XYZ file of C-alpha atoms in Angstrom:
566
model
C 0.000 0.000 0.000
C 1.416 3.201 -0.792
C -0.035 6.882 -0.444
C -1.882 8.511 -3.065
C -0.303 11.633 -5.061
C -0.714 13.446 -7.887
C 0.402 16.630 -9.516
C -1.205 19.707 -10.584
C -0.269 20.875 -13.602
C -1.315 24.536 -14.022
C 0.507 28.016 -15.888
C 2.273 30.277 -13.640
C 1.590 33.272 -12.600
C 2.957 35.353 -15.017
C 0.937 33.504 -17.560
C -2.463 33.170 -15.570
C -3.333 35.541 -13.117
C -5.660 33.273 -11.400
C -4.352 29.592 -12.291
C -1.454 29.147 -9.930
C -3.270 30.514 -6.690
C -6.043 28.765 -7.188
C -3.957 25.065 -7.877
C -2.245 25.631 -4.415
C -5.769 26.404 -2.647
C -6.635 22.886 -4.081
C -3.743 21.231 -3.247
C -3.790 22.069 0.560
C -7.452 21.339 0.747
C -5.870 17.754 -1.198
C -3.370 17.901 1.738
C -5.655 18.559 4.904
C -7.085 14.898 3.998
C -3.559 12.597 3.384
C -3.006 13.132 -0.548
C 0.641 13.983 -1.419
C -0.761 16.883 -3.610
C 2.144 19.152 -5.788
C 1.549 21.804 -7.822
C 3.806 21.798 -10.700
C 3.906 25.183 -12.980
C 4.945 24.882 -16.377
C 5.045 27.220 -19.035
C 1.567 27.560 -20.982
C 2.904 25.953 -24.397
C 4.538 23.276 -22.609
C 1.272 22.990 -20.616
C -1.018 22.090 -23.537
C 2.037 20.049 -25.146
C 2.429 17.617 -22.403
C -1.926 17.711 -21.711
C -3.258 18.007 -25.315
C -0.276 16.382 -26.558
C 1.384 14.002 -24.561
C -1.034 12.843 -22.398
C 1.444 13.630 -19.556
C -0.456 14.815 -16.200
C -2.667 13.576 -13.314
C -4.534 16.640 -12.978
C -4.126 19.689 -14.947
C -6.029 23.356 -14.010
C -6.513 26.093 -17.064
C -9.017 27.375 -18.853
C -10.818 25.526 -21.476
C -12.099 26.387 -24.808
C -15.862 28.110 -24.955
C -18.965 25.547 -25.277
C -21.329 28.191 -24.577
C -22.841 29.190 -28.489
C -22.862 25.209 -29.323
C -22.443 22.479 -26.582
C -21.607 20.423 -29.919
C -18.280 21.417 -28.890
C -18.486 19.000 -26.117
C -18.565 15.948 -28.438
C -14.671 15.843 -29.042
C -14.201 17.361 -25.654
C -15.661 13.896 -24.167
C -16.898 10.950 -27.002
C -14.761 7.484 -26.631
C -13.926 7.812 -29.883
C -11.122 11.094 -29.440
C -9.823 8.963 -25.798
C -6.864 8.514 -27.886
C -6.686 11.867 -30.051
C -4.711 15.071 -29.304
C -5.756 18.461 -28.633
C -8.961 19.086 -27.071
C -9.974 15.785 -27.784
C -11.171 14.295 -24.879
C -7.604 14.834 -23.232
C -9.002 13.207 -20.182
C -8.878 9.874 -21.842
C -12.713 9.322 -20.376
C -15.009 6.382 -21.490
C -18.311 6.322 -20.792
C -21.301 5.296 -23.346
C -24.172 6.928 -21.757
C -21.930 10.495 -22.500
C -21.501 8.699 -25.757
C -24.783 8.499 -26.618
C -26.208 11.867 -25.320
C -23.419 13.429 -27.685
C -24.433 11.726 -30.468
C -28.349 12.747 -29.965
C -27.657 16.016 -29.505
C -25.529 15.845 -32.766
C -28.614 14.557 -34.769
C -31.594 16.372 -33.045
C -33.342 19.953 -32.533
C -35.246 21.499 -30.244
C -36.530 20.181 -27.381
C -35.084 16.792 -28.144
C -31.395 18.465 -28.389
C -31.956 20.742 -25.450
C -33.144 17.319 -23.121
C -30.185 15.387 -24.507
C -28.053 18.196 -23.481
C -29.721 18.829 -19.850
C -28.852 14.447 -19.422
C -25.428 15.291 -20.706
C -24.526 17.647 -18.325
C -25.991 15.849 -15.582
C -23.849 12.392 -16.689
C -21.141 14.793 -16.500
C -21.160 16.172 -13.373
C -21.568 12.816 -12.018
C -18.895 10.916 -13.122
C -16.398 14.168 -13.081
C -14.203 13.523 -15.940
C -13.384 17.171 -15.121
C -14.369 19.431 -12.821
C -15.631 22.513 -13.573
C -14.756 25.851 -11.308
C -15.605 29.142 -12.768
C -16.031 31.426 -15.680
C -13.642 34.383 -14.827
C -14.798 37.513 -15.652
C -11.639 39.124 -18.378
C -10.283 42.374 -16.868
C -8.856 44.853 -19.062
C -7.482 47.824 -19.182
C -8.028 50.042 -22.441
C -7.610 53.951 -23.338
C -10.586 56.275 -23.320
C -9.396 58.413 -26.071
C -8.547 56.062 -28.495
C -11.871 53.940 -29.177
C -15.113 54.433 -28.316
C -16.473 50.956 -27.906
C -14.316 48.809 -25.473
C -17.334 47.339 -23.540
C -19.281 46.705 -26.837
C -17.207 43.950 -28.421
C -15.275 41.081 -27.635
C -11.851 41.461 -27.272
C -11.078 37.282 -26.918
C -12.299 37.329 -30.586
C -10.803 38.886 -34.202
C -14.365 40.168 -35.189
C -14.340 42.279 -31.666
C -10.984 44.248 -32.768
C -12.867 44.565 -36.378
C -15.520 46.327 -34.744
C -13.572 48.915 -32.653
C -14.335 52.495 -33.727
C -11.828 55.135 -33.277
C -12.348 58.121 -31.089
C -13.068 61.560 -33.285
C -12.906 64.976 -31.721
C -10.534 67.487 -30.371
C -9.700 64.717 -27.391
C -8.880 61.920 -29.720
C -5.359 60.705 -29.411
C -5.590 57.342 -32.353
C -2.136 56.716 -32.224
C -0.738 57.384 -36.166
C 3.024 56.295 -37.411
C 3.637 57.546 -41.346
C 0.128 58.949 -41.334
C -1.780 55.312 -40.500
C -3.735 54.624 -37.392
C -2.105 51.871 -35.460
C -3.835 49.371 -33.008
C -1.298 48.750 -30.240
C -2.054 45.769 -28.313
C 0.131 45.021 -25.421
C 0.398 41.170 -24.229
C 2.079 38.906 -21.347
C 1.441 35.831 -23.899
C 4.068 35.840 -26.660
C 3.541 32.951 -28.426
C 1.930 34.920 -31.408
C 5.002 36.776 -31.654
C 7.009 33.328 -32.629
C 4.238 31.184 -33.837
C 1.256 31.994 -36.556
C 0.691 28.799 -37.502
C -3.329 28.547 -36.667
C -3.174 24.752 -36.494
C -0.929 24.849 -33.947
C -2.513 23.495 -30.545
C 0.268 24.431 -28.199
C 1.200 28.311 -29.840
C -2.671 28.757 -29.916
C -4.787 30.462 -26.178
C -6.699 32.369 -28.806
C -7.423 33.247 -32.514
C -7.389 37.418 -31.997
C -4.429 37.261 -34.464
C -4.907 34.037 -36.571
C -8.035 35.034 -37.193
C -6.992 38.802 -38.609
C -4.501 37.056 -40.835
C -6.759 33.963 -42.139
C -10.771 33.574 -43.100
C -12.911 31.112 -42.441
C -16.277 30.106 -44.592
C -18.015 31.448 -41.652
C -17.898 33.679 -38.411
C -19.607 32.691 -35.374
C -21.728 35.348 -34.054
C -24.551 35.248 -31.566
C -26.914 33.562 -33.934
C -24.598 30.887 -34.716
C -21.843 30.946 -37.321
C -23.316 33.427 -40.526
C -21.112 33.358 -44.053
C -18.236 35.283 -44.103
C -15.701 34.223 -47.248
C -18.732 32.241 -48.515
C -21.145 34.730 -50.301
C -24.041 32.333 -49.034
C -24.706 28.787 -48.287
C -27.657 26.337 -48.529
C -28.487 23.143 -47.360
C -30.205 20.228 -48.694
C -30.608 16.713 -46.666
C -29.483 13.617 -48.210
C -29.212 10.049 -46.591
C -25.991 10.313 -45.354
C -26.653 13.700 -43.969
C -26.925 17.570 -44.620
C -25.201 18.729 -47.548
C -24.157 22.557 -48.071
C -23.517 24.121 -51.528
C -21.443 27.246 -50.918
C -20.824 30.037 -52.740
C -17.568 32.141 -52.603
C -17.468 35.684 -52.715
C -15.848 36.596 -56.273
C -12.326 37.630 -57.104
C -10.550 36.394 -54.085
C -7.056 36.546 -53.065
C -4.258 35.389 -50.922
C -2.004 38.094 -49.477
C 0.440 36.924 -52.038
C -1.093 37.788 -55.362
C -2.759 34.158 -55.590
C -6.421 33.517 -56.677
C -8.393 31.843 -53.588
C -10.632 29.389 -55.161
C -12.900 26.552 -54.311
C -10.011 23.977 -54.638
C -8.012 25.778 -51.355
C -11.413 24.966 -49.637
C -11.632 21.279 -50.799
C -7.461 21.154 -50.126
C -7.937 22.822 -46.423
C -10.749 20.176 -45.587
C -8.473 17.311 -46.645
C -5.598 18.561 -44.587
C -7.702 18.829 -42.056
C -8.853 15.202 -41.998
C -5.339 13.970 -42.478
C -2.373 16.688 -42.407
C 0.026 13.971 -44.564
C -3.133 14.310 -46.790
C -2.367 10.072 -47.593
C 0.816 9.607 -46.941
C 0.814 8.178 -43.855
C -2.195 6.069 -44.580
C -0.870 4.203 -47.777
C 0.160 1.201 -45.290
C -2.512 0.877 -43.026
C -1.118 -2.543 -41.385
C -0.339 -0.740 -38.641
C -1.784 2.190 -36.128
C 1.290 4.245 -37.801
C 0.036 4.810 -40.834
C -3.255 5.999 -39.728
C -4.412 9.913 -40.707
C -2.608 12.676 -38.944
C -5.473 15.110 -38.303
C -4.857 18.371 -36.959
C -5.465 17.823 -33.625
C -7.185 21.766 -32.783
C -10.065 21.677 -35.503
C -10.369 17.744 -35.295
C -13.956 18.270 -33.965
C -15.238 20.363 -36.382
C -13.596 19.190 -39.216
C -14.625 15.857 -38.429
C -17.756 16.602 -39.265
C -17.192 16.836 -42.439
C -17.190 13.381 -45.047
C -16.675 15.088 -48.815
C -15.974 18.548 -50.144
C -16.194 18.654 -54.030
C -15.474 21.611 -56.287
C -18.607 22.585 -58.618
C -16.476 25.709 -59.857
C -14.075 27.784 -59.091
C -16.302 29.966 -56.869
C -18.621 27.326 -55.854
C -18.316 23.883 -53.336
C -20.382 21.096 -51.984
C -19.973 19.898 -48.902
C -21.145 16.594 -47.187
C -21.630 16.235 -43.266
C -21.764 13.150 -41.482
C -25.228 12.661 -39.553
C -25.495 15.940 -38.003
C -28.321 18.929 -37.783
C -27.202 21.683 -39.992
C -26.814 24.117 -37.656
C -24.298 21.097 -35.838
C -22.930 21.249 -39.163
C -22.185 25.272 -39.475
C -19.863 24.448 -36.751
C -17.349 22.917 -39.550
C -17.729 25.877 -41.588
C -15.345 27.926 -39.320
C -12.422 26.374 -39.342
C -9.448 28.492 -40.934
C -9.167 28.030 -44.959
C -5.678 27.495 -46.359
C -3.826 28.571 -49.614
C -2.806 24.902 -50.763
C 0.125 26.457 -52.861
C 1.506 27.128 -49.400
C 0.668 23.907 -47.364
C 0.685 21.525 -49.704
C 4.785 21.591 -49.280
C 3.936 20.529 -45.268
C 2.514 17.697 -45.249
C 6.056 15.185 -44.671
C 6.770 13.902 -41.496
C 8.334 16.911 -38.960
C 11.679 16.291 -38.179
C 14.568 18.262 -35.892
C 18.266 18.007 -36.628
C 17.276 15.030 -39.083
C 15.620 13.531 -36.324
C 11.525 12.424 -37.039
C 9.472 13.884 -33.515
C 6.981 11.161 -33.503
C 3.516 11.332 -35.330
C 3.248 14.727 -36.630
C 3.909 16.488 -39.900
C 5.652 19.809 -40.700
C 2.118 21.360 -41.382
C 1.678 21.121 -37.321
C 5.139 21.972 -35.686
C 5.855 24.890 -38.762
C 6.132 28.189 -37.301
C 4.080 29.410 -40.353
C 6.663 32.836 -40.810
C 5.579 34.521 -42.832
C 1.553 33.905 -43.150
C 0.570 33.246 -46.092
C -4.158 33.748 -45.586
C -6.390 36.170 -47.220
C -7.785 37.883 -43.717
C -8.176 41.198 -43.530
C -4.832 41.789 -41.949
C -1.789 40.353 -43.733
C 1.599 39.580 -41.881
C 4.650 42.949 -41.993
C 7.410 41.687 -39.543
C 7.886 40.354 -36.020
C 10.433 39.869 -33.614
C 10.217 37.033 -31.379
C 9.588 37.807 -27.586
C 9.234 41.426 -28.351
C 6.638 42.453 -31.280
C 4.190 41.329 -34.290
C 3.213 44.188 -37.156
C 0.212 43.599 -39.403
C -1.134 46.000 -41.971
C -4.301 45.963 -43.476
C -4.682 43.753 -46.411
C -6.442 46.072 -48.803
C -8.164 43.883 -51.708
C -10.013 42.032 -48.767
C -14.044 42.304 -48.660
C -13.929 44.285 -45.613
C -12.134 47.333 -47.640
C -13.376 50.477 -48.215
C -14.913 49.319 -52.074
C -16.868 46.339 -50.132
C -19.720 48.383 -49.839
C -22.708 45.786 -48.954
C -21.021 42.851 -50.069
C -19.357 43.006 -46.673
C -21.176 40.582 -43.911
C -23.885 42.234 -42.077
C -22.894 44.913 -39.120
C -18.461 44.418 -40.312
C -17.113 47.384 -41.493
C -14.002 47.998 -42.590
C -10.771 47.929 -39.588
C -10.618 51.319 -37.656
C -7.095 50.675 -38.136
C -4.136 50.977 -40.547
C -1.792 48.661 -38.818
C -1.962 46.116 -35.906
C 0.801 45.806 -33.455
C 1.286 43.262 -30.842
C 3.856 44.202 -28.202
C 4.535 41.612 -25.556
C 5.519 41.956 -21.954
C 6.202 39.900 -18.720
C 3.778 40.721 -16.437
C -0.072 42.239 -15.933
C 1.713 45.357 -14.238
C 4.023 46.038 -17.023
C 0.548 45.965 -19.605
C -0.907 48.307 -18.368
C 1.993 50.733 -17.066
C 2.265 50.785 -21.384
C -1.337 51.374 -21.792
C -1.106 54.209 -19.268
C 2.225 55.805 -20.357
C 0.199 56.102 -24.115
C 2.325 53.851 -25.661
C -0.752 51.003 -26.311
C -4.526 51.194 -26.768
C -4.949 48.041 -24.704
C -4.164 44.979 -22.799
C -4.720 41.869 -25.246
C -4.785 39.180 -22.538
C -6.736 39.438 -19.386
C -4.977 40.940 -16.630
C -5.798 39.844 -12.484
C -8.206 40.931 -10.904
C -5.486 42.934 -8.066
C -5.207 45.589 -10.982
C -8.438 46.728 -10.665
C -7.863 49.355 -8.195
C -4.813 51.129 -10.785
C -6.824 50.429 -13.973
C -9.787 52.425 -11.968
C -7.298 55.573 -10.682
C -6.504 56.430 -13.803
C -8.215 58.688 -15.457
C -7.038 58.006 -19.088
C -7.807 54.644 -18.387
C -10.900 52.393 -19.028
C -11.751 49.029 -16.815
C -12.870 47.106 -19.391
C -14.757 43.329 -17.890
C -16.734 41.094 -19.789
C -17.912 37.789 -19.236
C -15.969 35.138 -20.530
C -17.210 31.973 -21.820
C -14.593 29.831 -21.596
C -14.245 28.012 -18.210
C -11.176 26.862 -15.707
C -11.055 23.045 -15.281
C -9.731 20.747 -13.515
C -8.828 17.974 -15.646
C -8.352 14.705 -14.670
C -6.370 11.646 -16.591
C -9.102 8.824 -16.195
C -6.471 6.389 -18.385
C -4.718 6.560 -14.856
C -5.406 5.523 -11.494
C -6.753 6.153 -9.145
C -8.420 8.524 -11.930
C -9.950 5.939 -13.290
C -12.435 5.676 -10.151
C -15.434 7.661 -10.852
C -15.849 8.022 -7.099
C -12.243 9.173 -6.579
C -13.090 12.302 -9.185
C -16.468 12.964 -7.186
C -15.137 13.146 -4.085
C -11.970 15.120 -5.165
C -14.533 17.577 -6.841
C -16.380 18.006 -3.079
C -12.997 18.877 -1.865
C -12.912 22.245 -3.871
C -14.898 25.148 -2.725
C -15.469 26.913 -5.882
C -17.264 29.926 -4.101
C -13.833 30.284 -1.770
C -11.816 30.058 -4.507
C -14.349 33.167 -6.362
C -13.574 35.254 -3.060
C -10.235 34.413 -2.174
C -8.455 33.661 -5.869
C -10.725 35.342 -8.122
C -11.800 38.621 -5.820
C -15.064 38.043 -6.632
C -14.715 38.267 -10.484
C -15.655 35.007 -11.611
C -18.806 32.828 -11.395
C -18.934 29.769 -9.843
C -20.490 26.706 -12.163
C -21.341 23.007 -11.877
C -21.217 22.482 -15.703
C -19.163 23.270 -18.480
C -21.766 25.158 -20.113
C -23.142 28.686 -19.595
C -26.263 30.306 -20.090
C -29.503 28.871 -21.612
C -27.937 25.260 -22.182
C -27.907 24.727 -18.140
C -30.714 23.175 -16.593
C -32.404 24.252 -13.478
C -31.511 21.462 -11.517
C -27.918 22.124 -12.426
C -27.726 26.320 -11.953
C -25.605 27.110 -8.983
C -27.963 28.958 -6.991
C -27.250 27.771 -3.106
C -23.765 25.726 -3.965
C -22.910 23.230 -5.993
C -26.012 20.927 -6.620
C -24.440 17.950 -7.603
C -21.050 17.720 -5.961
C -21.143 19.983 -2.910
C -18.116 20.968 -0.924
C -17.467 18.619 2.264
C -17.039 21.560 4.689
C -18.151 25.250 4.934
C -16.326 28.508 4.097
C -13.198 27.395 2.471
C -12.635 24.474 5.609
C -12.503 21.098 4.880
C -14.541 18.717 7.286
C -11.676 16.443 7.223
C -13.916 13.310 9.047
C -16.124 13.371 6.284
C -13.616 13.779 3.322
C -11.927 10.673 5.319
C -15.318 8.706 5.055
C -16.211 9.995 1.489
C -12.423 8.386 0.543
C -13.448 4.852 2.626
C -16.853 4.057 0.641
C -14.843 4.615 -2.361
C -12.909 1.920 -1.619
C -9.300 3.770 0.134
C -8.264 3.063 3.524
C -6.002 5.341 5.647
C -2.597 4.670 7.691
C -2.961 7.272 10.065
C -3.622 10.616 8.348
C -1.874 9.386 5.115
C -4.751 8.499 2.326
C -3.366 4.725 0.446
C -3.998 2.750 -2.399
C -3.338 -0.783 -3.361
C 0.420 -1.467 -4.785
């Protein structure tokens, strides 16, 4: 018999203002009942390398990726069939066919029907605690009043919110301007997109803010649901296999290079997708080796996707797998690449002549220069320090786009697009202050609240983000393979402490990995957690009960010192 441990695996706190505190409030409430409980911080790429990638943890804490406008995103988050896949592909490992089945009905049905298969998802869940969810933090920002007028009106974790920002007019304005353009300065503690723009990259990727300038996708999610954006239109017919789309591309496209963006780069993206080798890899299929390589970040989308054809240059079909179509819209926002760029990334990645396992060069490349047709196109960077983009002026969004732009997108308030990084929340918005940036890209902790709110120049910008902290568990490993173990290490975490104490009160506490309308009564947090509830009060573990909770799910205990079989 020998004492349980694990590690925590969470960012530190440069990197997350919020992750590491809250990791070491969980391990000592771990502690207080005989788990050897570490907290190990590791750097956020190497984070989602050794979770998303490697399978490498026991327990991991970060934020996840939003569920909130379709809980369809849940289906590669947790179906059996990704317990093997990388990314956010059920990185937990979990198995469990009742989730199985309540992903695949809420896949196929509308309505009520999707809604109830939802609700029973979320409760199957919260049961067996394949993760555990804490809180949605509320994203604190600081931004400058006289620069744009509409901080609080957009959102800033998206590239369509920094498309919508209007600049400041008047005597007052101060729009900073280099050469006679208007630049967007964006300060940032994350560098990554200073090194990487490669948007298939898992590790390189917290958001697409920049990816998303530089590259377009068929469609852009909005609050409806995902509405055409380089597709002029789409329609959908229903077959026996499921929905099919004919889409339409707006006319006279272009890659930032000169190139004509045509219907093949969408049938060539959706087959790199699939299988980033696009065959290679597959022509021996005697063993697990040669299987696909899909891109492991837009696996769940893209999976839902069984045939693109070209019908003309302008003009595709594509077929879905058994889905809803408005499941299937979903797929229609993943990022569409120039194949006369990728097509030369598809061998097996290698270092110093060395191969680096399964994965080809189209998912370790650096992608520097970009190469997309987005509305910003790549100048220059300088890794660890800055990123330039320009606007990319024969895009749709220009000024001769007129009302073939998408409804409510005007053109970029901005000339230019500059992402400055720096090492710490303090240092992000001492820049913004000084003048020398318009805002703080990444949230910033909730301790800077006070100094954002002193300033006069300066706006607190918060908004309510949809994209939740976890607590991840590996199920492939034990004791994590225990359903009972995960409950009861959930009712050792006292999410409404951790809002108070970690959090200062700017988060929201949540049973479910879903927010909003998706939840369903019996699962809102009104009066605690309803399913798992915290064995103790006020951030104190009742340390007899945890003890018990640990017995009846089949531990034992040599003195205070929690065991498990050999």
């Amino acid at each position: 018999m020998r004492q349980v441990s694990l590690r925590i695996k969470t960012l530190p706190a440069d990197a997350d203002p919020f992750a590491l505190q809250a990791a070491r409030t969980i391990a000592a409430w771990y502690g207080e009942v005989g788990l050897d409980a570490q907290v190990v911080p590791v750097s956020e790429e190497e984070l989602l390398r050794q979770v998303l990638v490697g399978n490498d943890f026991d327990v991991f804490l970060a934020r996840g990726p939003s569920w909130s406008v379709d809980p369809d995103g849940l289906y590669s988050l947790l179906h059996s069939r990704f317990a093997d896949a990388q990314g956010w592909q059920n990185p937990f490992g979990f198995v469990d066919l009742d989730v199985d089945e309540y992903l695949e009905t809420q896949r196929r049905t509308t309505g009520r029907e999707r809604r109830e298969a939802v609700a029973e998802l979320q409760r199957s869940i919260v049961r067996s605690q394949p993760f555990t969810p804490l809180v949605f933090p509320d994203d604190i920002r600081a931004a400058r009043r006289d620069t744009y007028t509409n901080w609080r009106d957009v959102d800033l974790q998206t590239p369509q919110g920094y498309l919508s920002l209007r600049r400041a007019t008047g005597t007052d304005a101060a729009v900073a301007t280099e050469d006679g353009e208007s630049v967007l300065r964006v300060t940032t503690t994350d560098r990554r997109a200073t090194e990487n723009l490669n948007p298939l990259s898992v590790e390189y990727r917290r958001s697409g803010v920049v990816t998303g300038q530089l590259y377009d996708s068929l469609g852009h999610v909005t609050g409806e649901g995902a509405q055409p954006w380089l597709a002029a239109s789409w329609t959908f017919d229903r077959t026996d296999e499921g929905p099919r789309a004919t889409i339409r591309l707006r006319p006279d496209l272009t890659w930032h290079d000169g190139e004509s963006l045509t219907a093949a780069d969408v049938v060539f993206t959706y087959a790199l997708l699939a299988d980033t080798s696009l065959g290679s890899a597959g022509e021996n299929r005697e063993t697990d080796d040669d299987a696909p390589i899909p891109a492991p970040r837009f696996q769940g989308r893209a999976g839902l996707v069984s045939a693109v054809d070209a019908v003309s240059d302008t003009a595709v079909t594509i077929q879905f797998v058994d889905c809803s179509p408005s499941v299937a819209t979903r797929a229609l926002t993943v990022p569409i690449l120039p194949a006369h760029v990728w097509t030369d990334r598809t061998d097996p990645a290698s270092m110093a002549g060395i191969e680096v396992g399964r994965v080809t060069e189209a998912l370790v490349t650096n992608n520097i220069p970009p190469v997309g047709s987005g509305p910003l196109q790549f100048v220059r960077n300088t890794p660890r320090e800055s990123l330039e983009l320009e606007v990319f002026p024969d895009h749709f969004l220009g000024d001769t786009g007129g009302d073939d732009r998408p409804a409510g997108v005007d053109p970029p308030a901005y000339d230019r697009f500059v992402v400055q990084f720096v090492g710490s929340d303090d240092a992000a918005i001492g820049v913004v202050a000084d003048g020398d940036s318009e805002v703080t890209g990444t949230p910033v902790g909730a301790d800077t609240v006070p100094r954002i709110g002193r300033d006069d120049g300066l706006e607190l910008v918060i908004s309510r983000a949809d994209a939740p902290y976890l607590l991840g568990y590996n199920t492939t490993r034990e004791p994590f393979t225990n359903p009972r173990f995960r409950n009861t290490l959930a009712r050792l975490v006292d999410v409404e402490h951790l809002v108070s104490a970690v959090f200062d009160g700017y988060a929201r506490p949540t049973a479910t990995p879903i927010d909003g309308d998706w939840v369903p009564s019996d699962l809102a947090w009104d009066d605690g957690n309803p399913v798992a509830p915290f064995i103790g009060s006020g951030g104190e573990v009742d340390v007899e009960r945890a003890r018990a909770a640990f017995r009846d799910a089949g531990f034992q205990y040599d003195d205070a010192r929690l065991l498990r079989g050999a």
